[in-house]
Short mmCIF file of C-alpha atoms in Angstrom, two decimals:
data_model
loop_
_atom_site.label_atom_id
_atom_site.label_comp_id
_atom_site.label_asym_id
_atom_site.label_seq_id
_atom_site.Cartn_x
_atom_site.Cartn_y
_atom_site.Cartn_z
CA MET A 3 34.20 199.42 134.80
CA GLY A 4 32.91 199.60 131.25
CA PHE A 5 31.41 196.14 131.66
CA ASN A 6 29.61 197.18 134.84
CA SER A 7 28.09 200.23 133.18
CA SER A 8 26.96 198.12 130.24
CA SER A 9 25.54 195.54 132.62
CA ASN A 10 23.65 198.23 134.53
CA ALA A 11 22.21 199.55 131.30
CA VAL A 12 20.99 196.09 130.35
CA MET A 13 19.54 195.64 133.85
CA ARG A 14 17.55 198.82 133.39
CA LEU A 15 16.22 197.40 130.12
CA GLY A 16 15.38 194.10 131.73
CA LEU A 17 13.64 195.60 134.74
CA SER A 18 12.01 198.49 132.98
CA SER A 19 8.61 196.86 132.62
CA SER A 20 7.98 197.18 136.36
CA HIS A 21 9.62 200.58 136.93
CA GLU A 22 9.08 204.11 135.70
CA ASN A 23 9.59 205.05 132.06
CA PRO A 24 9.10 201.46 130.87
CA SER A 25 8.49 202.44 127.27
CA VAL A 26 11.76 204.37 126.86
CA TYR A 27 14.08 201.47 127.65
CA ALA A 28 11.93 198.81 125.98
CA ILE A 29 11.44 200.76 122.77
CA THR A 30 15.12 201.65 122.65
CA LEU A 31 16.11 198.00 122.88
CA PHE A 32 13.64 196.83 120.27
CA VAL A 33 14.58 199.62 117.86
CA VAL A 34 18.21 198.51 118.12
CA LEU A 35 17.23 194.87 117.65
CA LEU A 36 15.06 195.70 114.64
CA CYS A 37 17.94 197.58 113.05
CA ALA A 38 20.15 194.56 113.71
CA CYS A 39 17.57 192.31 112.02
CA ILE A 40 17.53 194.48 108.90
CA ILE A 41 21.32 194.75 108.68
CA ILE A 42 22.01 191.07 109.36
CA GLY A 43 19.18 190.06 107.05
CA HIS A 44 20.76 192.15 104.30
CA LEU A 45 24.17 190.57 104.87
CA LEU A 46 22.67 187.06 104.81
CA GLU A 47 20.18 187.64 102.01
CA LYS A 48 21.82 185.01 99.77
CA SER A 49 21.98 182.43 102.55
CA ARG A 50 20.81 178.95 101.61
CA TRP A 51 19.40 178.43 105.10
CA MET A 52 18.41 181.66 106.85
CA THR A 53 15.13 183.53 106.50
CA GLU A 54 14.15 186.85 108.06
CA SER A 55 11.94 185.24 110.69
CA VAL A 56 14.72 182.85 111.78
CA ILE A 57 17.17 185.75 112.04
CA ALA A 58 14.73 187.73 114.20
CA LEU A 59 14.13 184.74 116.47
CA ILE A 60 17.84 184.09 116.94
CA ILE A 61 18.58 187.75 117.66
CA GLY A 62 15.72 187.76 120.18
CA LEU A 63 17.08 184.63 121.86
CA VAL A 64 20.55 186.17 122.13
CA ALA A 65 19.14 189.42 123.54
CA GLY A 66 17.01 187.50 126.05
CA ASN A 67 20.02 185.54 127.26
CA ILE A 68 22.06 188.72 127.66
CA ILE A 69 19.30 190.34 129.71
CA LEU A 70 18.92 187.18 131.78
CA PHE A 71 22.65 187.10 132.50
CA ALA A 72 22.93 190.84 133.24
CA THR A 73 19.99 190.81 135.66
CA GLY A 74 21.27 187.84 137.64
CA ARG A 75 18.60 185.54 136.18
CA ARG A 76 15.86 187.73 137.59
CA ARG A 77 14.30 188.79 134.30
CA SER A 78 14.74 187.85 130.66
CA HIS A 79 12.32 190.14 128.84
CA VAL A 80 11.61 193.84 128.67
CA LEU A 81 7.90 193.80 127.86
CA VAL A 82 5.06 191.91 129.49
CA PHE A 83 3.06 190.23 126.73
CA ASN A 84 -0.33 191.82 126.27
CA GLU A 85 -2.63 189.88 123.97
CA LYS A 86 -4.87 192.94 123.60
CA LEU A 87 -1.90 194.93 122.32
CA PHE A 88 -1.19 192.16 119.83
CA PHE A 89 -4.74 191.89 118.50
CA VAL A 90 -5.46 195.64 118.49
CA TYR A 91 -2.20 197.08 117.15
CA LEU A 92 0.16 194.42 115.80
CA LEU A 93 -2.03 191.98 113.89
CA PRO A 94 -4.19 194.39 111.79
CA PRO A 95 -1.38 195.81 109.57
CA ILE A 96 -0.07 192.30 108.81
CA ILE A 97 -3.47 190.94 107.76
CA PHE A 98 -4.42 194.09 105.87
CA ASN A 99 -1.19 194.05 103.88
CA ALA A 100 -1.78 190.37 103.09
CA GLY A 101 -5.16 191.23 101.59
CA PHE A 102 -3.87 194.36 99.90
CA GLN A 103 -1.05 192.62 98.03
CA VAL A 104 -2.78 189.30 97.32
CA LYS A 105 -2.96 188.32 93.67
CA LYS A 106 -6.72 188.23 93.42
CA LYS A 107 -7.00 186.07 90.31
CA GLN A 108 -4.82 183.35 91.80
CA PHE A 109 -6.55 183.61 95.17
CA PHE A 110 -10.09 183.27 93.83
CA ARG A 111 -9.22 180.72 91.14
CA ASN A 112 -7.89 178.49 93.92
CA PHE A 113 -10.59 179.54 96.34
CA LEU A 114 -12.03 176.03 96.69
CA ALA A 115 -8.68 174.51 97.72
CA ILE A 116 -7.87 177.48 99.99
CA ILE A 117 -11.21 177.13 101.80
CA LEU A 118 -10.70 173.38 102.12
CA TYR A 119 -7.28 173.90 103.72
CA GLY A 120 -8.07 177.08 105.65
CA VAL A 121 -11.50 176.23 107.05
CA VAL A 122 -12.18 172.48 106.83
CA GLY A 123 -8.52 171.62 107.46
CA THR A 124 -8.31 173.97 110.43
CA LEU A 125 -11.38 172.36 111.99
CA MET A 126 -9.87 168.89 111.49
CA SER A 127 -6.57 170.00 113.03
CA PHE A 128 -8.53 171.54 115.91
CA LEU A 129 -10.22 168.23 116.62
CA VAL A 130 -6.93 166.29 116.49
CA VAL A 131 -5.10 168.65 118.86
CA SER A 132 -8.02 169.03 121.28
CA LEU A 133 -8.79 165.32 121.49
CA GLY A 134 -5.14 164.27 121.57
CA SER A 135 -4.20 166.69 124.35
CA PHE A 136 -7.30 165.70 126.32
CA LEU A 137 -6.32 162.04 126.20
CA LEU A 138 -2.55 162.38 126.67
CA PHE A 139 -2.04 165.29 129.08
CA LYS A 140 -3.74 163.45 131.92
CA LYS A 141 -1.11 160.70 131.64
CA LEU A 142 1.49 163.37 132.49
CA GLY A 143 -0.36 164.29 135.66
CA ILE A 144 -1.88 167.50 134.33
CA ASP A 145 -5.29 167.63 136.00
CA SER A 146 -5.87 171.37 136.26
CA LEU A 147 -7.23 171.79 132.71
CA ASP A 148 -10.93 171.60 131.90
CA LEU A 149 -12.69 170.94 128.61
CA GLY A 150 -12.63 174.62 127.66
CA ASP A 151 -8.85 174.70 128.11
CA TYR A 152 -8.34 171.72 125.79
CA LEU A 153 -10.60 173.23 123.14
CA ALA A 154 -8.77 176.55 123.44
CA LEU A 155 -5.46 174.72 122.95
CA GLY A 156 -6.87 173.03 119.87
CA ALA A 157 -7.92 176.39 118.40
CA ALA A 158 -4.60 178.04 119.27
CA PHE A 159 -2.44 175.29 117.80
CA SER A 160 -4.56 175.16 114.66
CA ALA A 161 -3.25 178.62 113.74
CA THR A 162 -0.30 178.21 111.38
CA GLY A 163 2.66 180.50 110.77
CA SER A 164 3.80 180.03 107.17
CA VAL A 165 6.07 183.08 107.04
CA CYS A 166 9.28 181.06 106.60
CA THR A 167 7.89 179.11 103.66
CA LEU A 168 6.41 182.20 102.01
CA GLN A 169 9.79 183.94 102.28
CA ALA A 170 11.44 180.97 100.57
CA LEU A 171 8.89 180.44 97.79
CA ASN A 172 9.08 182.40 94.54
CA LYS A 173 5.56 183.44 93.64
CA GLU A 174 6.49 183.99 89.99
CA GLU A 175 7.87 180.47 89.52
CA THR A 176 5.26 178.65 91.64
CA PRO A 177 2.12 180.82 91.52
CA LEU A 178 -0.24 177.94 92.34
CA LEU A 179 1.76 176.72 95.33
CA TYR A 180 2.38 180.23 96.65
CA SER A 181 -1.31 181.08 96.29
CA LEU A 182 -2.34 177.96 98.22
CA VAL A 183 0.14 178.49 101.07
CA PHE A 184 -0.54 182.22 101.28
CA GLY A 185 -4.32 181.89 101.08
CA GLU A 186 -4.47 179.07 103.59
CA ASP A 187 -2.28 180.99 106.03
CA VAL A 188 -4.62 183.99 106.15
CA VAL A 189 -7.89 182.02 106.15
CA ASN A 190 -6.45 179.64 108.73
CA ASP A 191 -5.60 182.48 111.13
CA ALA A 192 -9.09 183.92 110.78
CA THR A 193 -10.69 180.50 111.30
CA SER A 194 -8.61 179.79 114.40
CA VAL A 195 -9.39 183.16 116.00
CA VAL A 196 -13.11 182.89 115.20
CA LEU A 197 -13.18 179.34 116.55
CA PHE A 198 -11.38 180.43 119.72
CA HIS A 199 -13.84 183.25 120.40
CA VAL A 200 -16.88 181.09 119.64
CA ILE A 201 -15.62 178.44 122.09
CA GLN A 202 -14.98 181.07 124.75
CA GLY A 203 -18.60 182.20 124.56
CA PHE A 204 -20.04 178.67 124.47
CA ASP A 205 -21.60 177.07 127.53
CA LEU A 206 -19.52 173.90 127.78
CA ALA A 207 -21.23 172.88 130.99
CA ASN A 208 -24.53 172.40 129.15
CA ILE A 209 -23.80 170.73 125.82
CA THR A 210 -26.88 169.73 123.82
CA TRP A 211 -27.56 169.17 120.14
CA ALA A 212 -29.33 172.51 120.01
CA ASN A 213 -26.33 174.26 121.54
CA ALA A 214 -23.96 172.44 119.17
CA ARG A 215 -26.03 173.58 116.20
CA GLN A 216 -25.99 177.10 117.56
CA LEU A 217 -22.20 176.88 117.82
CA VAL A 218 -21.91 175.94 114.15
CA GLU A 219 -24.34 178.68 113.13
CA ASN A 220 -22.41 181.26 115.11
CA PHE A 221 -19.15 180.12 113.56
CA PHE A 222 -20.29 180.43 109.94
CA GLY A 223 -22.38 183.50 110.72
CA LEU A 224 -19.26 185.26 111.98
CA PHE A 225 -17.47 184.31 108.77
CA VAL A 226 -20.14 185.72 106.49
CA THR A 227 -20.90 188.92 108.41
CA SER A 228 -17.20 189.70 108.97
CA THR A 229 -16.50 189.29 105.26
CA LEU A 230 -19.44 191.49 104.30
CA LEU A 231 -18.31 194.21 106.70
CA GLY A 232 -14.83 194.22 105.16
CA VAL A 233 -16.33 194.45 101.67
CA ALA A 234 -18.59 197.32 102.76
CA VAL A 235 -15.75 199.38 104.28
CA GLY A 236 -13.54 198.71 101.25
CA LEU A 237 -16.27 199.92 98.89
CA LEU A 238 -16.91 202.94 101.13
CA SER A 239 -13.26 203.96 100.93
CA ALA A 240 -13.30 203.57 97.14
CA TYR A 241 -16.40 205.71 96.78
CA ILE A 242 -15.12 208.46 99.09
CA ILE A 243 -11.75 208.77 97.37
CA LYS A 244 -13.32 208.57 93.89
CA LYS A 245 -15.99 211.11 94.78
CA PHE A 246 -13.81 213.71 96.51
CA TYR A 247 -10.46 212.89 94.85
CA PHE A 248 -8.18 214.02 97.68
CA GLY A 249 -5.16 213.53 95.45
CA ARG A 250 -6.08 216.77 93.71
CA HIS A 251 -4.53 218.62 96.63
CA SER A 252 -2.68 216.10 98.78
CA THR A 253 -1.57 212.52 98.32
CA ASP A 254 -0.95 212.39 102.06
CA ARG A 255 -4.67 212.66 102.73
CA GLU A 256 -5.44 209.78 100.41
CA VAL A 257 -2.93 207.47 102.07
CA ALA A 258 -4.00 208.58 105.56
CA LEU A 259 -7.66 207.95 104.75
CA MET A 260 -6.92 204.47 103.43
CA ILE A 261 -4.96 203.59 106.58
CA LEU A 262 -7.62 204.95 108.92
CA LEU A 263 -10.55 203.29 107.14
CA ALA A 264 -8.71 199.97 107.03
CA TYR A 265 -7.99 200.18 110.75
CA PHE A 266 -11.58 201.28 111.40
CA SER A 267 -12.87 198.13 109.69
CA TYR A 268 -10.83 195.96 112.06
CA ILE A 269 -11.69 197.84 115.26
CA PHE A 270 -15.38 198.14 114.42
CA ALA A 271 -15.56 194.41 113.71
CA GLU A 272 -13.99 193.65 117.08
CA ILE A 273 -16.36 196.07 118.85
CA ILE A 274 -19.44 194.31 117.47
CA ASP A 275 -17.93 190.86 118.19
CA LEU A 276 -17.06 189.92 114.61
CA SER A 277 -13.74 188.68 113.24
CA GLY A 278 -11.48 191.67 112.68
CA ILE A 279 -9.00 189.47 110.80
CA LEU A 280 -11.50 188.49 108.11
CA THR A 281 -12.90 192.00 107.94
CA VAL A 282 -9.58 193.78 107.43
CA PHE A 283 -8.36 191.07 105.00
CA PHE A 284 -11.30 191.50 102.64
CA CYS A 285 -11.17 195.25 103.17
CA GLY A 286 -7.59 195.08 101.88
CA ILE A 287 -8.67 193.07 98.83
CA LEU A 288 -11.42 195.57 97.98
CA MET A 289 -9.10 198.52 98.51
CA SER A 290 -6.51 197.06 96.16
CA HIS A 291 -9.18 196.36 93.52
CA TYR A 292 -11.01 199.70 93.65
CA THR A 293 -9.62 202.32 96.04
CA TRP A 294 -5.97 202.02 95.04
CA HIS A 295 -6.75 202.77 91.38
CA ASN A 296 -8.72 205.89 92.35
CA THR A 297 -5.72 207.54 93.98
CA ALA A 298 -2.99 209.67 92.44
CA LYS A 299 0.10 207.92 91.12
CA ASN A 300 2.23 209.15 94.02
CA SER A 301 -0.37 207.81 96.44
CA ARG A 302 -0.28 204.39 94.81
CA ILE A 303 3.45 204.02 95.19
CA THR A 304 3.48 205.53 98.68
CA SER A 305 0.57 203.47 100.00
CA ARG A 306 1.87 200.18 98.63
CA HIS A 307 5.32 200.57 100.19
CA THR A 308 3.94 202.10 103.39
CA PHE A 309 1.68 199.11 104.04
CA ALA A 310 4.49 196.67 103.22
CA THR A 311 6.97 198.50 105.46
CA ILE A 312 4.62 198.61 108.45
CA SER A 313 3.83 194.91 108.03
CA PHE A 314 7.53 194.05 107.80
CA ILE A 315 8.41 195.97 110.97
CA VAL A 316 5.53 194.45 112.94
CA GLU A 317 6.34 190.90 111.83
CA SER A 318 9.99 191.37 112.77
CA PHE A 319 8.99 192.81 116.14
CA ILE A 320 6.75 189.82 116.87
CA PHE A 321 9.49 187.29 116.10
CA LEU A 322 11.97 189.32 118.15
CA TYR A 323 9.60 189.34 121.08
CA VAL A 324 9.06 185.59 120.90
CA GLY A 325 12.83 185.08 121.03
CA VAL A 326 13.33 187.50 123.92
CA HIS A 327 10.41 186.06 125.87
CA ALA A 328 11.48 182.43 125.43
CA LEU A 329 13.33 182.38 128.77
CA ASP A 330 10.64 184.10 130.80
CA THR A 331 11.69 183.66 134.43
CA ASP A 332 8.12 184.13 135.71
CA ASN A 333 7.00 180.96 133.95
CA MET A 334 10.28 179.16 134.67
CA ILE A 335 9.64 179.49 138.41
CA PHE A 336 6.40 177.55 138.03
CA VAL A 337 7.84 174.82 135.79
CA SER A 338 11.27 174.50 137.42
CA ASN A 339 10.15 171.39 139.31
CA SER A 340 8.18 170.00 136.36
CA SER A 341 10.81 169.85 133.63
CA SER A 342 9.81 166.33 132.59
CA THR A 343 6.16 167.39 132.37
CA LEU A 344 7.14 170.44 130.31
CA LEU A 345 9.21 168.29 127.96
CA GLY A 346 6.40 165.76 127.61
CA THR A 347 3.78 168.45 127.00
CA SER A 348 5.90 170.13 124.34
CA ALA A 349 6.57 166.81 122.61
CA ILE A 350 2.87 165.89 122.64
CA LEU A 351 1.82 169.24 121.22
CA LEU A 352 4.47 169.05 118.50
CA CYS A 353 3.42 165.52 117.51
CA LEU A 354 -0.26 166.52 117.49
CA VAL A 355 0.55 169.50 115.26
CA LEU A 356 2.35 167.23 112.78
CA LEU A 357 -0.41 164.62 112.91
CA GLY A 358 -3.23 167.13 112.67
CA ARG A 359 -1.55 168.72 109.70
CA ALA A 360 -1.14 165.44 107.86
CA ALA A 361 -4.69 164.39 108.74
CA PHE A 362 -6.16 167.01 106.41
CA VAL A 363 -3.53 168.19 103.91
CA PHE A 364 -3.24 164.94 101.97
CA PRO A 365 -6.93 163.86 102.09
CA LEU A 366 -8.19 167.35 101.22
CA SER A 367 -5.63 167.64 98.43
CA PHE A 368 -7.15 164.48 96.97
CA VAL A 369 -10.58 166.12 97.17
CA ALA A 370 -9.30 169.30 95.55
CA ASN A 371 -7.62 167.32 92.76
CA PHE A 372 -10.86 165.47 92.10
CA PHE A 373 -12.38 168.75 90.91
CA ARG A 374 -9.36 169.70 88.78
CA LYS A 375 -9.78 168.50 85.23
CA SER A 376 -6.30 169.06 83.86
CA GLU A 377 -3.39 166.98 85.11
CA ASN A 378 -1.22 170.11 85.01
CA ASP A 379 -3.57 171.81 87.46
CA LYS A 380 -3.53 169.04 90.05
CA ILE A 381 -1.65 169.49 93.31
CA GLY A 382 1.23 167.03 93.14
CA PHE A 383 2.55 165.06 96.11
CA LYS A 384 5.68 167.24 96.40
CA GLN A 385 3.51 170.35 96.45
CA GLN A 386 1.28 168.73 99.06
CA PHE A 387 4.34 168.03 101.17
CA VAL A 388 5.42 171.69 100.93
CA ILE A 389 1.91 172.74 102.00
CA TRP A 390 2.11 170.32 104.93
CA TRP A 391 5.57 171.59 105.87
CA ALA A 392 4.51 175.24 105.65
CA GLY A 393 1.74 174.65 108.17
CA ILE A 394 3.72 172.84 110.85
CA MET A 395 5.27 176.12 111.99
CA ARG A 396 3.36 178.03 114.64
CA GLY A 397 3.49 181.79 115.05
CA ALA A 398 2.34 184.78 117.02
CA VAL A 399 -1.38 184.01 116.71
CA SER A 400 -0.88 180.73 118.60
CA ILE A 401 1.09 182.52 121.33
CA ALA A 402 -1.48 185.31 121.62
CA LEU A 403 -4.40 182.90 121.96
CA VAL A 404 -2.60 180.79 124.55
CA PHE A 405 -1.66 183.89 126.55
CA LYS A 406 -5.25 185.10 126.33
CA LYS A 407 -6.50 181.81 127.78
CA PHE A 408 -3.80 180.89 130.29
CA SER A 409 -2.46 184.18 131.63
CA MET A 410 -3.60 187.37 133.27
CA SER A 411 -1.82 190.57 132.23
CA GLY A 412 1.00 188.47 130.78
CA HIS A 413 1.62 186.44 133.96
CA SER A 414 0.72 182.81 134.67
CA ARG A 415 -1.67 182.15 137.50
CA LEU A 416 -1.19 178.40 138.01
CA GLU A 417 1.48 175.81 137.34
CA GLY A 418 -0.66 174.21 134.63
CA ASP A 419 -1.08 177.59 132.92
CA ALA A 420 2.67 178.22 133.05
CA ILE A 421 3.33 174.80 131.51
CA MET A 422 0.92 175.54 128.65
CA ILE A 423 2.51 178.94 127.95
CA THR A 424 6.08 177.65 128.14
CA SER A 425 5.23 174.62 125.99
CA THR A 426 3.66 176.88 123.38
CA ILE A 427 6.74 179.11 123.20
CA THR A 428 8.91 175.98 122.98
CA VAL A 429 6.90 174.60 120.05
CA VAL A 430 6.89 177.97 118.28
CA LEU A 431 10.65 178.33 118.67
CA LEU A 432 11.39 174.76 117.65
CA THR A 433 9.15 174.76 114.58
CA ASN A 434 10.32 178.17 113.38
CA VAL A 435 14.05 177.86 114.04
CA VAL A 436 14.52 174.23 113.00
CA GLY A 437 11.75 174.29 110.42
CA GLY A 438 12.83 177.68 109.13
CA LEU A 439 16.43 176.60 108.67
CA LEU A 440 15.33 173.53 106.71
CA THR A 441 12.70 175.27 104.58
CA LYS A 442 14.93 176.61 101.81
CA PRO A 443 16.91 173.37 101.30
CA LEU A 444 13.70 171.33 101.45
CA ILE A 445 11.92 173.45 98.85
CA ARG A 446 15.01 173.40 96.66
CA LEU A 447 15.12 169.61 96.90
CA LEU A 448 11.41 168.96 96.39
CA LEU A 449 10.80 171.47 93.62
CA ASP A 450 14.02 170.43 91.89
CA SER A 451 15.06 173.91 90.87
CA HIS A 452 16.91 176.75 92.52
CA ARG A 453 14.58 179.12 90.75
CA HIS A 454 11.76 178.22 93.11
CA VAL A 455 13.60 179.61 96.11
CA GLY A 456 13.72 183.38 96.43
CA SER A 457 17.26 184.66 96.03
CA SER A 458 16.70 187.50 98.41
CA MET A 459 15.13 187.45 101.84
CA SER A 460 14.65 191.16 102.19
CA SER A 461 13.17 191.53 98.73
CA GLY A 462 10.15 189.52 99.80
CA LEU A 463 8.22 192.59 100.85
CA PHE A 464 9.61 195.29 98.65
CA SER A 465 10.22 193.85 95.20
CA THR A 466 7.72 194.82 92.51
CA ARG A 467 7.13 191.13 91.87
CA ASN A 468 5.60 190.91 95.33
CA LEU A 469 3.75 194.16 94.83
CA PRO A 470 1.75 193.07 91.79
CA LEU A 471 -0.40 196.15 91.39
CA LEU A 472 2.67 198.37 91.05
CA SER A 473 3.35 196.58 87.80
CA ASN A 474 -0.13 197.51 86.53
CA GLY A 475 -0.78 193.95 85.49
CA GLN A 476 2.30 193.35 83.39
CA HIS A 477 2.88 190.01 85.18
CA SER A 478 -0.75 189.02 85.35
CA ASP A 479 -0.73 186.64 82.42
CA GLN A 480 2.33 184.75 83.56
CA SER A 481 1.30 184.58 87.19
CA ASN A 482 -2.13 183.26 86.45
CA ARG A 483 -1.39 180.39 84.16
CA ASP A 484 -1.79 177.96 87.07
CA THR A 485 -5.52 177.65 87.60
CA GLY A 486 -7.25 175.37 89.99
CA ASN A 487 -10.99 175.81 89.80
CA PRO A 488 -12.57 173.66 87.09
CA LEU A 489 -15.02 176.43 86.33
CA ASP A 490 -12.08 178.51 85.15
CA SER A 491 -11.39 176.17 82.23
CA ASN A 492 -13.94 178.09 80.20
CA GLN A 493 -13.54 181.30 82.24
CA THR A 494 -17.24 181.20 83.16
CA VAL A 495 -16.98 182.65 86.65
CA HIS A 496 -14.37 185.20 85.70
CA HIS A 497 -16.31 186.24 82.57
CA TYR A 498 -19.57 186.95 84.41
CA TRP A 499 -17.78 188.62 87.30
CA ARG A 500 -16.01 191.00 84.88
CA MET A 501 -19.31 191.81 83.19
CA PHE A 502 -20.92 192.58 86.55
CA ASP A 503 -17.88 194.50 87.76
CA ASP A 504 -17.55 196.65 84.64
CA THR A 505 -21.29 197.29 84.36
CA PHE A 506 -22.30 198.00 87.94
CA MET A 507 -19.34 198.22 90.34
CA ARG A 508 -16.52 200.13 88.64
CA PRO A 509 -18.68 203.01 87.33
CA VAL A 510 -19.67 203.70 90.96
CA PHE A 511 -16.57 202.71 92.93
CA GLY A 512 -13.83 203.24 90.36
CA GLY A 513 -10.94 200.91 89.74
CA ARG A 514 -8.66 200.12 86.84
CA GLY A 515 -9.93 201.92 83.75
CA PHE A 516 -12.53 203.86 85.75
CA ALA A 517 -10.26 206.18 87.74
CA GLN A 518 -10.65 209.93 87.89
CA PRO A 519 -9.58 211.85 84.79
CA VAL A 520 -6.53 214.09 85.00
CA ILE A 521 -7.43 217.39 86.65
CA PRO A 522 -5.40 220.59 86.15
CA ASP A 523 -2.79 221.22 88.83
CA SER A 524 -3.29 217.70 90.22
CA PRO A 525 -0.37 215.45 91.10
CA ARG A 526 -1.22 213.22 88.14
CA GLU A 527 -0.98 216.04 85.61
CA THR A 528 2.19 217.36 87.23
CA GLU A 529 3.78 213.93 87.00
CA GLY A 530 2.72 213.50 83.40
CA THR A 531 4.07 216.93 82.49
CA SER A 532 7.41 216.37 84.19
CA LYS A 533 7.80 213.00 82.49
CA SER A 534 7.08 214.44 79.08
CA GLU A 535 9.58 217.23 79.68
CA ASN A 536 12.23 214.69 80.66
#
């Protein structure tokens, strides 16, 4: 009797997306699963194999199987995937937090290599996947796809998901490698999304040299204008908080204003057909450089951990959803009679991902090393292999783009569409579960030191080492010894940027050393007084 009641409860969860009160059952389930991820992640934090993303995927797979069993194989998920929900609500906090906590010196010192991997490499991977799928899918009898579908697949599968590797790397021990993997991951996502949207708006039925040139111009124009918009909103937030100093009365207002302006930058970019990912990423960088230093001390601590917490929850939710959705019965109905085609499609996509990754990581690493004068600054073969490995995993961006192209309201319309969606989920699961389990041992083996692998999974978001600005620069010297740009050998770029920043930017927009003075009855003075009394 107890089993029947439990089974009925699970059935309500599984069928809730098409009945009344869908959010109550779905949210309840995912809250429970998120709690399970945190608890199990804490218990397995010293594991030599498991990472947080792998744990979330496995828990999602288990939950999906339970729902599938309890509903008599009628339904395996509780939410219908909505790519608009993903791009509007789930992706912005992850990208913003990435920009907000990025170590700016490392990022910009390795900017040349990051752009090579994140932009040029993504375009090369796009060509490999698009051309390979175009040539090989037809041999499997898939004739329902047109040129736009193959190009969309290439853009979707060019988006990497390096979360597992970033969780395993120790940014203090390998600052250069971490900076390259982290920077490429963010720039790669932005490039893939921009490329996808440019292709969607391109007239593929009338391809001419003039149209091709227009495509390239639109692509790079989106990059530049999206970046400038993010910089503008970041500077606006810094000026407003410096000018009005909300922390005088309420740290809550400062944090709320930062969150709202960051989200505004993303939404406004999407409204005017720019790249919200690039905009909110550079908005985060500008906010961490100027705005964050203009706030009260309580606001700094609160904002930093608030952004990290929201990003952590959203990332865990996405991996949980991928696991739960893996056995989607709606798609299985379409592909039930095409299992060999599904297997072949998944294998082809996986091989193209591996090949496309190798096609640019090693050649572009050679190019990057050509401009690095010191042997100590060059990207070694083992580091190149880690970079290649980090990028073979595919994540939520790939799934969202494929759903956006091959589904309507989360449901497949044709057998070919269902095969593409199911193959994508298969590749994402395979690369993240298998690749994620092997990441820690592989990094430990290649980097030849246990110090390079983070000892704690859950500390990845919340340790002060990963929140560099909380330390007020105390780790800056150590973390920036690995430089990549040859211009940095004499500090030319950095020197002139600091002169410009200190002379023109910080007096207007604030920042470290240019923050508001202590004002009577402000949180800063109260904190200073209480500390002196203690």
